[in-house]
Coordinates of C-alpha atoms and ligand atoms in Angstrom, one line a residue:
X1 CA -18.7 25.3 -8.0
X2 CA -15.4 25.4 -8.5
X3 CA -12.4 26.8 -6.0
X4 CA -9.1 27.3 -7.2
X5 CA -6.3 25.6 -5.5
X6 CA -5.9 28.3 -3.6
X7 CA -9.3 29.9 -2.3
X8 CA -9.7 26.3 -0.6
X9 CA -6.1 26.2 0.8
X10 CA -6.7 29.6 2.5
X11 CA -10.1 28.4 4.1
X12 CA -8.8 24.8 4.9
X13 CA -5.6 25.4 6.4
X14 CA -6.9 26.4 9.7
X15 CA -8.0 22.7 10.1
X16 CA -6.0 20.4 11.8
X17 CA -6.7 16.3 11.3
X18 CA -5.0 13.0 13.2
X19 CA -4.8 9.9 11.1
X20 CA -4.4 6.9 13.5
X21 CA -3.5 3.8 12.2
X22 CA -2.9 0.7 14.2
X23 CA 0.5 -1.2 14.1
X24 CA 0.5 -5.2 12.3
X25 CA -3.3 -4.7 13.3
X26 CA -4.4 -8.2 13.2
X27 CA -1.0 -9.1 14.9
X28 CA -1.3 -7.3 17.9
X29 CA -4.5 -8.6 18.9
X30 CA -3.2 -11.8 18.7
X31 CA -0.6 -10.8 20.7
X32 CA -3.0 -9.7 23.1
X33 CA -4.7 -13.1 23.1
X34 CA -2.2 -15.0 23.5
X35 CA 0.7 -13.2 25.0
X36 CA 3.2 -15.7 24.0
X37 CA 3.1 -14.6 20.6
X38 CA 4.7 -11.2 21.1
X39 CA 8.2 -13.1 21.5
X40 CA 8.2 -14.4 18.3
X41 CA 7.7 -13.3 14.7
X42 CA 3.9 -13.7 14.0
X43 CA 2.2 -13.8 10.7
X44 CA -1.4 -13.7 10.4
X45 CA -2.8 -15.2 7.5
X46 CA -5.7 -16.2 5.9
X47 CA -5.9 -18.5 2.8
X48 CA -2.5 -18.7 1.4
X49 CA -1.5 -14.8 2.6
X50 CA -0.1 -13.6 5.2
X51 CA -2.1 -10.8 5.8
X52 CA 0.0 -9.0 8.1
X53 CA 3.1 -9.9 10.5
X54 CA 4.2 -8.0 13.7
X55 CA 7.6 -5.8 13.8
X56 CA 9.3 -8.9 14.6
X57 CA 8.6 -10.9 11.4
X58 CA 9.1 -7.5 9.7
X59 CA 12.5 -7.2 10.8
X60 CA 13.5 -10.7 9.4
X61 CA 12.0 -9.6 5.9
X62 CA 8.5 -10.7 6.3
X63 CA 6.1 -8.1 4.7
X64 CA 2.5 -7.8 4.3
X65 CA 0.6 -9.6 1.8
X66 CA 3.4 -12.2 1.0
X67 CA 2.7 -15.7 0.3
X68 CA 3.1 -18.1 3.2
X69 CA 5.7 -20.2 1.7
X70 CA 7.8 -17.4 0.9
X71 CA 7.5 -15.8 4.7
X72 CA 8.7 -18.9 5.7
X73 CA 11.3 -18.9 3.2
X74 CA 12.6 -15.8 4.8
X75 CA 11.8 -16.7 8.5
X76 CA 11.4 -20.5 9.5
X77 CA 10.7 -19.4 12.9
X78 CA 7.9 -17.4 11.9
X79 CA 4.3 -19.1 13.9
X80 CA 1.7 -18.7 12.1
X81 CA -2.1 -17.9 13.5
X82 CA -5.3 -18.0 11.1
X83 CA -6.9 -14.6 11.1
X84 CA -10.0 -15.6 9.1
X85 CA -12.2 -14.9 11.7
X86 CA -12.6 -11.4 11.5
X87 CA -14.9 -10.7 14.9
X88 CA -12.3 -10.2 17.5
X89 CA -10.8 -7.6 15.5
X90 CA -13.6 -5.9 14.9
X91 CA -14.5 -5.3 18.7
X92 CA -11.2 -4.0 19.2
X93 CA -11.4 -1.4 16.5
X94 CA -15.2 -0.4 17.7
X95 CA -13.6 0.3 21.3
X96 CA -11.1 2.3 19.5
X97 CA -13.6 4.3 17.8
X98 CA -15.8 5.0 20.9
X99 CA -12.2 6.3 22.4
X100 CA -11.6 8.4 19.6
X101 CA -15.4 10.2 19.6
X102 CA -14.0 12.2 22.8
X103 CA -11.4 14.3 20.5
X104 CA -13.5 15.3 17.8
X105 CA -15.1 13.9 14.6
X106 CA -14.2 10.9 13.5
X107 CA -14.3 8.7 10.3
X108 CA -13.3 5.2 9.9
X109 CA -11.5 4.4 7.2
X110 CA -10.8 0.6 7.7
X111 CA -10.8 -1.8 10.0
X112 CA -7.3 0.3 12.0
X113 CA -7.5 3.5 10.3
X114 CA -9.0 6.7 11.4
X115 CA -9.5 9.8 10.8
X116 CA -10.4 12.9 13.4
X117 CA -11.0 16.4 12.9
X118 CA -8.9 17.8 16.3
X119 CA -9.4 21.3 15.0
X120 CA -11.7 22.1 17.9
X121 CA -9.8 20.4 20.1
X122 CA -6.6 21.9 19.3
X123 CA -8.6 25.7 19.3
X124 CA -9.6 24.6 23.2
X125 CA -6.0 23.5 24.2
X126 CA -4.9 26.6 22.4
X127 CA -6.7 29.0 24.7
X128 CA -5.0 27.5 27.8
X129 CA -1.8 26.4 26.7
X130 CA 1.2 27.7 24.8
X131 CA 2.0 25.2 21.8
X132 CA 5.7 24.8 22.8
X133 CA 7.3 22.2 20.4
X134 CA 6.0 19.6 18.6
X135 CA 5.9 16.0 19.8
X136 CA 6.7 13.3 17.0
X137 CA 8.7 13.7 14.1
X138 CA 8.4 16.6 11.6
X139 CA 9.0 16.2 8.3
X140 CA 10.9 18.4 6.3
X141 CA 11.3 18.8 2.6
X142 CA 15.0 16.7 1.5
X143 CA 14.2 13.9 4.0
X144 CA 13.5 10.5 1.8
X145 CA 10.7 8.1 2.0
X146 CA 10.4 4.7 0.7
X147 CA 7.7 1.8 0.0
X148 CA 7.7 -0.3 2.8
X149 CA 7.0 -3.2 0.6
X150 CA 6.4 -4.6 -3.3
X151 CA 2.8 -5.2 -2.5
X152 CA 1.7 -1.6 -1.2
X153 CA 2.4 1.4 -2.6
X154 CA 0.5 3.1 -0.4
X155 CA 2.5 2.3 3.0
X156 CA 5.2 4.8 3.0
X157 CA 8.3 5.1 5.5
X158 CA 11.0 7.4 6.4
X159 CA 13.8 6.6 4.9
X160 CA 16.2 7.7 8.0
X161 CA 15.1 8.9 11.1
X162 CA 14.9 12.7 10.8
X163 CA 16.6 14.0 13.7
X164 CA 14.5 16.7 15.9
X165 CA 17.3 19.2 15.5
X166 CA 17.3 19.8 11.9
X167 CA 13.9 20.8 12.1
X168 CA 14.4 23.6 14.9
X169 CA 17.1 25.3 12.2
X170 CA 13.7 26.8 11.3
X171 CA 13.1 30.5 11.7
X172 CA 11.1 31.9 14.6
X173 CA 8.8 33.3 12.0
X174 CA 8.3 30.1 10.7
X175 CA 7.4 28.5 14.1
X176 CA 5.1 31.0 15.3
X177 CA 3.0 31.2 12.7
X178 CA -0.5 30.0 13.9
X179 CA -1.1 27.0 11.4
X180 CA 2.6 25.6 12.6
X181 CA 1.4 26.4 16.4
X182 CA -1.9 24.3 15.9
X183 CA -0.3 21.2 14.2
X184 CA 2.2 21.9 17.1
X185 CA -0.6 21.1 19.7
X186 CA -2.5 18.4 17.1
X187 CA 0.9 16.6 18.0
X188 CA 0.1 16.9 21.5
X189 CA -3.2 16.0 20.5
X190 CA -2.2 13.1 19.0
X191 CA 0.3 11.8 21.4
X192 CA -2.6 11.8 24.3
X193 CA -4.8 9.4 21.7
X194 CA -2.3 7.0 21.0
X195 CA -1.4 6.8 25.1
X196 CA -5.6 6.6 25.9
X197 CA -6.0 4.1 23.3
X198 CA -2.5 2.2 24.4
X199 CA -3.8 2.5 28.2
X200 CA -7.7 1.5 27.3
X201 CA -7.3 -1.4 24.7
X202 CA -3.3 -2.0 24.6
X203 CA -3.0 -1.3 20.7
X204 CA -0.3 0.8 19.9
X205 CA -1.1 2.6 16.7
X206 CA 1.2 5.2 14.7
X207 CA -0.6 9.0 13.6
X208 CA -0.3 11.5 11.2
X209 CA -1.0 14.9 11.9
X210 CA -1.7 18.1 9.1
X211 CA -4.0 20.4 7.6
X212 CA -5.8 18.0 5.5
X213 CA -6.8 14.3 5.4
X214 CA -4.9 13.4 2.7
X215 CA -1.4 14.3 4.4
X216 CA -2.8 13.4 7.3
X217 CA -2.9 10.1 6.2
X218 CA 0.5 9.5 3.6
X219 CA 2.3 10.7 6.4
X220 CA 1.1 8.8 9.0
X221 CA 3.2 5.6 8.7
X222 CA 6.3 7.4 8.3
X223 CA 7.6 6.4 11.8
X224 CA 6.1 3.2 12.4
X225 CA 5.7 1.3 14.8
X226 CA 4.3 3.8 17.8
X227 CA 4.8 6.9 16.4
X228 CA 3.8 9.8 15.1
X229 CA 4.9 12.4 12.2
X230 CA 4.0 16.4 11.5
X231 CA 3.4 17.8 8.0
X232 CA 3.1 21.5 7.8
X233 CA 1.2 22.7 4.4
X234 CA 4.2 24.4 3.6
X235 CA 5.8 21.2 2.9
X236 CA 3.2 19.0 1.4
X237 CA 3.6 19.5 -2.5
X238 CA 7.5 18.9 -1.4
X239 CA 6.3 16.0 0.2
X240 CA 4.3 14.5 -2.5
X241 CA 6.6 15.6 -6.0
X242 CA 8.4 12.2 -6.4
X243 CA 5.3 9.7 -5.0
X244 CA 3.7 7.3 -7.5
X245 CA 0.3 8.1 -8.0
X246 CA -1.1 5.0 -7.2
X247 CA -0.1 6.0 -3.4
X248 CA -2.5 9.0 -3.3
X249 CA -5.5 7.2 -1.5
X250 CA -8.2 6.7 -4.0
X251 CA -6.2 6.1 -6.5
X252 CA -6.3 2.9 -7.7
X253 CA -4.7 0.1 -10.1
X254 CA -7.5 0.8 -13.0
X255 CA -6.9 5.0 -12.6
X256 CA -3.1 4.1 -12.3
X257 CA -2.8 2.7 -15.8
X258 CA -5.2 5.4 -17.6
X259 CA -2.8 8.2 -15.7
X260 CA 0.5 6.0 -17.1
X261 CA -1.2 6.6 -20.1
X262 CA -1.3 10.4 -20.5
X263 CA 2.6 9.9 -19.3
X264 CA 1.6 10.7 -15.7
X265 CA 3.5 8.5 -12.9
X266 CA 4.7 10.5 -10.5
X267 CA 2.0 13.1 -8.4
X268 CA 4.1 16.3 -9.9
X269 CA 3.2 15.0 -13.2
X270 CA 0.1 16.0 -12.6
X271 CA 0.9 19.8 -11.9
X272 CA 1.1 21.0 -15.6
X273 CA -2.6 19.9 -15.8
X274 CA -5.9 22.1 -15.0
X275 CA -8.3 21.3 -13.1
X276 CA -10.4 21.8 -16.1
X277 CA -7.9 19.8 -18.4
X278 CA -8.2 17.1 -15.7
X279 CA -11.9 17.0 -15.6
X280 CA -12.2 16.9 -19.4
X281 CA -10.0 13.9 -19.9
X282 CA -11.2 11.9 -16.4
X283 CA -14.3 13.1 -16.2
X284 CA -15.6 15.7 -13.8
X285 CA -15.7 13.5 -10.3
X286 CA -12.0 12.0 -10.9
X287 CA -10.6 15.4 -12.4
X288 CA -11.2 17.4 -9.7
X289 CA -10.1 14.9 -7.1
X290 CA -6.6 14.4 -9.0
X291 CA -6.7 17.9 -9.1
X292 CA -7.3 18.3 -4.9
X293 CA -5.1 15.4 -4.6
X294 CA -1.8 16.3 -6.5
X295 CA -1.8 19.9 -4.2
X296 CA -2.5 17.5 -0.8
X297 CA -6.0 19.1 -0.2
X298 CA -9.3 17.1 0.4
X299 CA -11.3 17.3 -2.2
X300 CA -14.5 19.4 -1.3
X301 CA -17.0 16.3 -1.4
X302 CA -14.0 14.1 1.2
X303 CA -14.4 16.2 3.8
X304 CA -15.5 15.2 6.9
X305 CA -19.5 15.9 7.7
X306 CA -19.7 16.9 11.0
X307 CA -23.1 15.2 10.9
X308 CA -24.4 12.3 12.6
X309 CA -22.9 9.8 14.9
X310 CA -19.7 10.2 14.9
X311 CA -19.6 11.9 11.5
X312 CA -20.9 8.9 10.0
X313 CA -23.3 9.0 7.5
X314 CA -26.0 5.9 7.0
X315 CA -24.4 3.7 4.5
X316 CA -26.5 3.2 1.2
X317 CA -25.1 -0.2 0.5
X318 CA -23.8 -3.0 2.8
X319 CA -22.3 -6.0 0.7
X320 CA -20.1 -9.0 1.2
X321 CA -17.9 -10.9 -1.2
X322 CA -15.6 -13.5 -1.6
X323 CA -13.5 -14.3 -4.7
X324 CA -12.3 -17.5 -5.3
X325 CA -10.1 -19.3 -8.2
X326 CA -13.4 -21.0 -9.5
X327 CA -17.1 -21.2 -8.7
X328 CA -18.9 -23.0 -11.5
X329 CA -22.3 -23.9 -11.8
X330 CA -25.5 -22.9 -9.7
X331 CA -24.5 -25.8 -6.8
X332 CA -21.5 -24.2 -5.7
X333 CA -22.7 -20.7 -6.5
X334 CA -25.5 -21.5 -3.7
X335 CA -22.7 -22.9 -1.6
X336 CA -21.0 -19.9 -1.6
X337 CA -23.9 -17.6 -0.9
X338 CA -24.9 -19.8 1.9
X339 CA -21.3 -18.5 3.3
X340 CA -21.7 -14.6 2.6
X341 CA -25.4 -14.3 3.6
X342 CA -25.3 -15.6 7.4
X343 CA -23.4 -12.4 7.8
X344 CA -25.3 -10.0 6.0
X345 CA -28.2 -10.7 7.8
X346 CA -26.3 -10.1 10.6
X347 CA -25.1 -6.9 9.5
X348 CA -28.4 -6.1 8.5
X349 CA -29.3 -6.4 11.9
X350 CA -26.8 -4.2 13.6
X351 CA -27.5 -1.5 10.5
X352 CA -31.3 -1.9 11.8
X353 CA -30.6 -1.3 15.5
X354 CA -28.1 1.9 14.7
X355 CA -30.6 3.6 11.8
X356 CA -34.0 2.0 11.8
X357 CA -33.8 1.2 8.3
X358 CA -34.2 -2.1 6.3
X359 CA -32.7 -2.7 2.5
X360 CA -35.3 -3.4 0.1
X361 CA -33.3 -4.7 -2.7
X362 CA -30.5 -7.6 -2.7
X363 CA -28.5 -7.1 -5.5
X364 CA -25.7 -9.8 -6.5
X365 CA -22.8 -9.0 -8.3
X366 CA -20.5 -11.1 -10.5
X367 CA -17.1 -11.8 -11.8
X368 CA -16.8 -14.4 -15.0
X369 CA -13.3 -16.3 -14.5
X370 CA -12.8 -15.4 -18.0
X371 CA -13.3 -11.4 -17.3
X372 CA -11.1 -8.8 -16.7
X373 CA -10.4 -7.7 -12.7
X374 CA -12.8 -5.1 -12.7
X375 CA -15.0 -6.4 -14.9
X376 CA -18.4 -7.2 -12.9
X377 CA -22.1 -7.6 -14.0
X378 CA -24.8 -7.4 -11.4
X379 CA -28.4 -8.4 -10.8
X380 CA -31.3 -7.3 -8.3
X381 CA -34.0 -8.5 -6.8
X382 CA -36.9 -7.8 -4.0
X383 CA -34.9 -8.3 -0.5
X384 CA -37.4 -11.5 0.7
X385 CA -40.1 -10.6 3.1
X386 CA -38.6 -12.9 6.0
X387 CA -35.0 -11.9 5.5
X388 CA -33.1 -15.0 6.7
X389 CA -30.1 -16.6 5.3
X390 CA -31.8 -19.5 3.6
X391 CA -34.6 -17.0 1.8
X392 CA -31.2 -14.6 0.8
X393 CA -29.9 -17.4 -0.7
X394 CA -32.8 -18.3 -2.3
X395 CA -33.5 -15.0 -3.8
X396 CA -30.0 -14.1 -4.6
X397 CA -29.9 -17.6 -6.4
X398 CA -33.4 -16.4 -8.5
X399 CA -31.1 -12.9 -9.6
X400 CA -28.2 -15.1 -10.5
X401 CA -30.5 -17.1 -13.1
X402 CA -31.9 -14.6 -14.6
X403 CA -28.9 -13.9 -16.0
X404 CA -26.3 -17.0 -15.9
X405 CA -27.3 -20.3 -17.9
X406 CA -24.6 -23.3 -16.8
X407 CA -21.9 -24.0 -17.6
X408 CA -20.2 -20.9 -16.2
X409 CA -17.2 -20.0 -13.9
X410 CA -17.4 -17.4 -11.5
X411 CA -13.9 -16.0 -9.4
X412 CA -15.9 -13.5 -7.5
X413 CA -19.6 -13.4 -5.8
X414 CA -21.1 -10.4 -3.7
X415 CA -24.4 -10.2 -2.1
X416 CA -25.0 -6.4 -1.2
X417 CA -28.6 -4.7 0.6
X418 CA -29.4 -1.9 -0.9
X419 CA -32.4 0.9 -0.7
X420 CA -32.7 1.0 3.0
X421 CA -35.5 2.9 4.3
X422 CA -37.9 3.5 7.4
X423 CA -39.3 0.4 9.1
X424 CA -41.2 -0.1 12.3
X425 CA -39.2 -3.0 14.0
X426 CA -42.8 -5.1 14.1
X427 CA -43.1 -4.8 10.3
X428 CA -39.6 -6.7 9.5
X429 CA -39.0 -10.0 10.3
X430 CA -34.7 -10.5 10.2
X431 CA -34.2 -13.8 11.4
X432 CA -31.2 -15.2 12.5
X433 CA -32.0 -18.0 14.4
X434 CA -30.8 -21.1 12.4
X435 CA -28.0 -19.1 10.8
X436 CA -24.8 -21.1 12.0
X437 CA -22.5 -19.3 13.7
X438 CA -21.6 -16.0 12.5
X439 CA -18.3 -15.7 10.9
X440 CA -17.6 -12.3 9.8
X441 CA -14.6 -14.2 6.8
X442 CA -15.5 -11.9 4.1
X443 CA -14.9 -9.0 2.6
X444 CA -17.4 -6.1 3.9
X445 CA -17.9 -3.1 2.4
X446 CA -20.0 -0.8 3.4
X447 CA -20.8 2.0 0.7
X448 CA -21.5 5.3 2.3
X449 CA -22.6 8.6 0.2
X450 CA -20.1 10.8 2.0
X451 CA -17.3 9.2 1.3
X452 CA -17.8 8.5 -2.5
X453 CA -15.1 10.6 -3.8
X454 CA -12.7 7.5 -1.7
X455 CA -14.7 5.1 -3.6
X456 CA -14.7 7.4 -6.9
X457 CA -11.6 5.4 -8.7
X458 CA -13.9 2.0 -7.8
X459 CA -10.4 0.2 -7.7
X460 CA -9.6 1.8 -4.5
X461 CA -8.5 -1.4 -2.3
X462 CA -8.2 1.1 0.6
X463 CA -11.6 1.9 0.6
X464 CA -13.1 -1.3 1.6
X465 CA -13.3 -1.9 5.4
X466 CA -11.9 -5.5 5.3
X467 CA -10.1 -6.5 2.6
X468 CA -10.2 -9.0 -0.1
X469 CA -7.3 -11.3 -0.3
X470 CA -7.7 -13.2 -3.4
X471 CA -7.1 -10.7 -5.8
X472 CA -3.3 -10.6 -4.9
X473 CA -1.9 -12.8 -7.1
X474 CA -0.1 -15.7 -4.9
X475 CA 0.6 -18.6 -7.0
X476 CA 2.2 -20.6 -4.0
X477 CA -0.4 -22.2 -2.2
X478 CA 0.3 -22.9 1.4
X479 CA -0.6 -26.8 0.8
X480 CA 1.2 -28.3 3.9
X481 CA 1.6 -25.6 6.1
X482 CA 0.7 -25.9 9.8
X483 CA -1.3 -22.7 10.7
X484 CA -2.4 -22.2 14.5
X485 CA -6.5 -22.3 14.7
X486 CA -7.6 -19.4 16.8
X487 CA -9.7 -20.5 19.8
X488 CA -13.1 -19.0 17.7
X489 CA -14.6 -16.2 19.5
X490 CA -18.0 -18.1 20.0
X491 CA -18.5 -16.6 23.2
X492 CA -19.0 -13.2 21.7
X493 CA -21.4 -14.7 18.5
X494 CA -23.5 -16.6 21.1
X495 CA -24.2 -13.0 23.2
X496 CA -24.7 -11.3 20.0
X497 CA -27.2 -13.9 18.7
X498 CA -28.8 -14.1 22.3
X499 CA -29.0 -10.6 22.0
X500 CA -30.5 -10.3 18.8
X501 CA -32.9 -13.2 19.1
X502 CA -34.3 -11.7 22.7
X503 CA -34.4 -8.4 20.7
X504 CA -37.0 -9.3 17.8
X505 CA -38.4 -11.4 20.3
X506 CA -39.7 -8.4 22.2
X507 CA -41.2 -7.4 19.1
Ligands
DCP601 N1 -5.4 -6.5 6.0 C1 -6.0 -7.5 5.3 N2 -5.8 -7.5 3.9 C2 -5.0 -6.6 3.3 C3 -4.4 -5.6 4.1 C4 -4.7 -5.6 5.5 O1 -6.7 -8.4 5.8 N3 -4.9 -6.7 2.0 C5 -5.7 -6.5 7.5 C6 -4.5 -7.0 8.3 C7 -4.0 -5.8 9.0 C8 -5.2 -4.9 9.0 O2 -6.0 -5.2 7.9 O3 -3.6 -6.1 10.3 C9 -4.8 -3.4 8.9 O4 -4.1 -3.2 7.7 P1 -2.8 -2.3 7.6 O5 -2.5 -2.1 6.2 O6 -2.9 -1.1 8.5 O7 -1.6 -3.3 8.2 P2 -1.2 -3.5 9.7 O8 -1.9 -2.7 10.7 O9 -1.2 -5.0 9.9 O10 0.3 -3.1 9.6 P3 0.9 -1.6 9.7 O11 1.7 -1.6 11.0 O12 1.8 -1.5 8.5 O13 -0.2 -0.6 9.7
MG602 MG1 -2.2 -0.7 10.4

């Protein structure tokens, strides 16, 4: 089925979504750790990255993703906190979500991004309440944006503050018509979210607010930090003429280059194409999400599902990685899979308790040193019948020989469970008892059908919940750097473990 452009305009516009997404993430719950840090510049990092830096560091010229040696280039005052362990972070974004359930749908996106679907919300408030004005910024078509750094495209900023009153120059018409009047109240909407979540948790996050995810989301960052930015439809296609394409979310580095290719940089270049030119030359799956994408409208399949929890669907895959300058041989291959499965079988786990479904397959998945980026081979086999780490380890290490023979160099290992289906919790023995401590380091992604058309470029780095670091190139390696170790959250691993072992011991 295909809908023009504009049959799917007309029956989406009435929606109204918030994209929340959490200032210097990792930073502020630091902060919130420690409260000392929030007076200085702070830059997370883990391996020779800084992952991210709070507004502070930012202001001094430190940026996301930049080297350590050069962050301290630009800011010797800049303290430094390991933010390898992923778990406290992840508790604070799982209280966010549980805030966010009260507004509407929502879908996670990473590890501080989210989206809602307010529409019914805004519909409620609507009844009751006159829209008045708009809380936030609006954008309007002639204000600039810029990159906010070299490493990410994607995170896009105002270039000047837009001041409220060149906005109200616009007619009365213009204002009163009802899709302005509900993104009006989705910025009250929004407003009361970031002031819950601020009150409950003490993250201050920044939103976007517009008639489809997609704006929803390049426009959310526009005001950062703590703040929040309107796009009406009107103005999306204004909006998005000059971006690169690589900052439309699912597009990716590998998409990028085959776009460059066919002359097409920036997302107007895509306008002279059909959708039917578009799915002839990408294929029908990435044709017809350019396609969405270039007029800023969710493709059909990226819509939100209003079904179960939350408007999450089960995920199909659950996988972990790490990528590394060189893994050679089967001894340090093990090694590394004795790092990634621990927390898979924790994950497992959790994916048990929330769906009652086990993976029957372990598949592992490869990157030669030698190969390309995106060049990975993979293997399966049977998920073992006692699914503990050392048995994971063992049967991932039985895939990888079926297909390696020594000497070989891996930069890149992934252990994913796959084919989950029904199992009584007697008839599956996950055992985490002599695991170690569970350190959730890696890279998770978590592969959900419903969402495939994020994951459709396969280079998307956005789509993955936590991200993996080692594929920015970084050439300085922190050798000598002093790097605070975070108190480990072993309080919160021993509950969970107690939890889990008590659990299956009920069984
Ligand atoms: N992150 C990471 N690796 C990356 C990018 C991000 O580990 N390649 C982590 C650190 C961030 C968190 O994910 O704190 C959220 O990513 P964001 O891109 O949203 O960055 P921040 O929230 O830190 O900053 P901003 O205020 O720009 O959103
Ligand atoms: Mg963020």
């Amino acid at each position: 089925m295909c809908l023009t452009g504009n049959e799917f305009n007309m029956k989406h516009q009435d929606k109204v979504y918030i994209h929340v997404d959490c200032d210097c993430f990792y930073a502020q719950c630091e902060e919130l750790r420690d409260g000392n840090l929030s007076n200085v510049p702070l830059g997370i990092t883990q391996k020779y990255l800084i992952v991210t830096c709070n507004y502070k560091a930012r202001a001094r010229g430190v940026t996301k993703l930049m080297s350590i040696l050069d962050a301290q280039a630009k800011c010797p005052e800049i303290v430094l906190v390991d933010g390898s362990d992923l778990t406290p972070y992840k508790a604070i974004s799982d209280r966010i979500m549980d805030i966010l359930h009260v507004y509407g749908n929502v879908k996670r996106l990473g590890c501080d991004e989210m989206f809602l679907d307010v529409t019914e919300e805004v519909s409620r408030r609507l009844m009751c309440e006159a829209s008045g004005a708009y809380v936030g910024h609006l954008w309007v078509p002639g204000s600039s944006v810029r990159q906010d750094s070299i490493h990410r495209v994607m995170d896009l900023r105002a270039m000047n503050d837009e001041p409220h009153e060149r906005c109200h120059d616009m007619g009365k018409e213009f204002v009163e018509k009802a899709t302005t009047q509900q993104l009006y109240v989705g910025s009250h909407v929004a407003r009361d979210i970031r002031r819950v979540v601020m009150s409950a948790t003490k993250i201050r996050m920044s939103a976007g607010i517009a008639t489809s995810q997609i704006m929803a989301k390049l426009i959310s960052g526009l005001h950062k930090p703590n703040d929040q930015t309107i796009l009406l439809p009107e103005f999306a296609k204004d909006f998005l003429a000059d971006l690169p394409v690589r900052a439309i979310p699912g597009i990716g580095a590998v998409l990028q280059s085959k776009l460059a290719a066919h002359g097409i940089v920036k997302v107007s270049d895509l306008w002279s194409w059909s959708q039917e030119r578009l799915c002839d030359t990408f294929g029908e799956k990435q044709g017809s999400f350019l396609y969405y994408a270039s007029q800023g409208m969710d493709h059909p399949y990226s819509l939100m599902t209003s079904a179960g929890a939350g408007g999450f669907t089960e995920p199909k895959t659950i996988s972990l990685e790490d990528s590394m300058r060189t893994c050679s041989g089967f001894v340090e291959s093990k090694a590394l899979l004795q790092k990634l499965a621990p927390d898979l079988v924790y994950r497992m786990y959790t994916h048990f308790q929330k769906y009652g479904t086990c993976a029957k397959t372990l598949t592992v998945t490869y990157r030669m040193k030698e190969a390309g980026m995106h060049e990975r081979h993979a293997c399966s086999i049977a998920m073992p019948g006692r699914i503990d780490a050392s048995s994971m380890v063992e049967s991932a290490l039985v895939a990888l020989k079926k297909k390696l023979r020594e000497p070989f160099h891996l930069n890149l290992l992934n252990i994913a469970a796959k084919n989950f289906q029904h199992a009584a919790a007697d008839s599956i023995h996950l055992d985490m008892s002599h695991d170690g401590p569970i350190k959730s380091k890696r890279e998770l992604r978590i592969a959900r059908e419903s969402e495939t058309i994020c994951d459709a470029p396969n280079d998307n780095d956005d789509a993955s919940f936590w991200r993996d670091l080692n594929d920015v190139d970084g050439n300085n390696l922190a050798k000598s750097t002093k790097i605070k170790k975070r108190a480990p959250s072993r309080q919160v691993t021993s509950n969970q473990r107690k939890k889990i072992t008590s659990f299956f011991q009920k069984k």
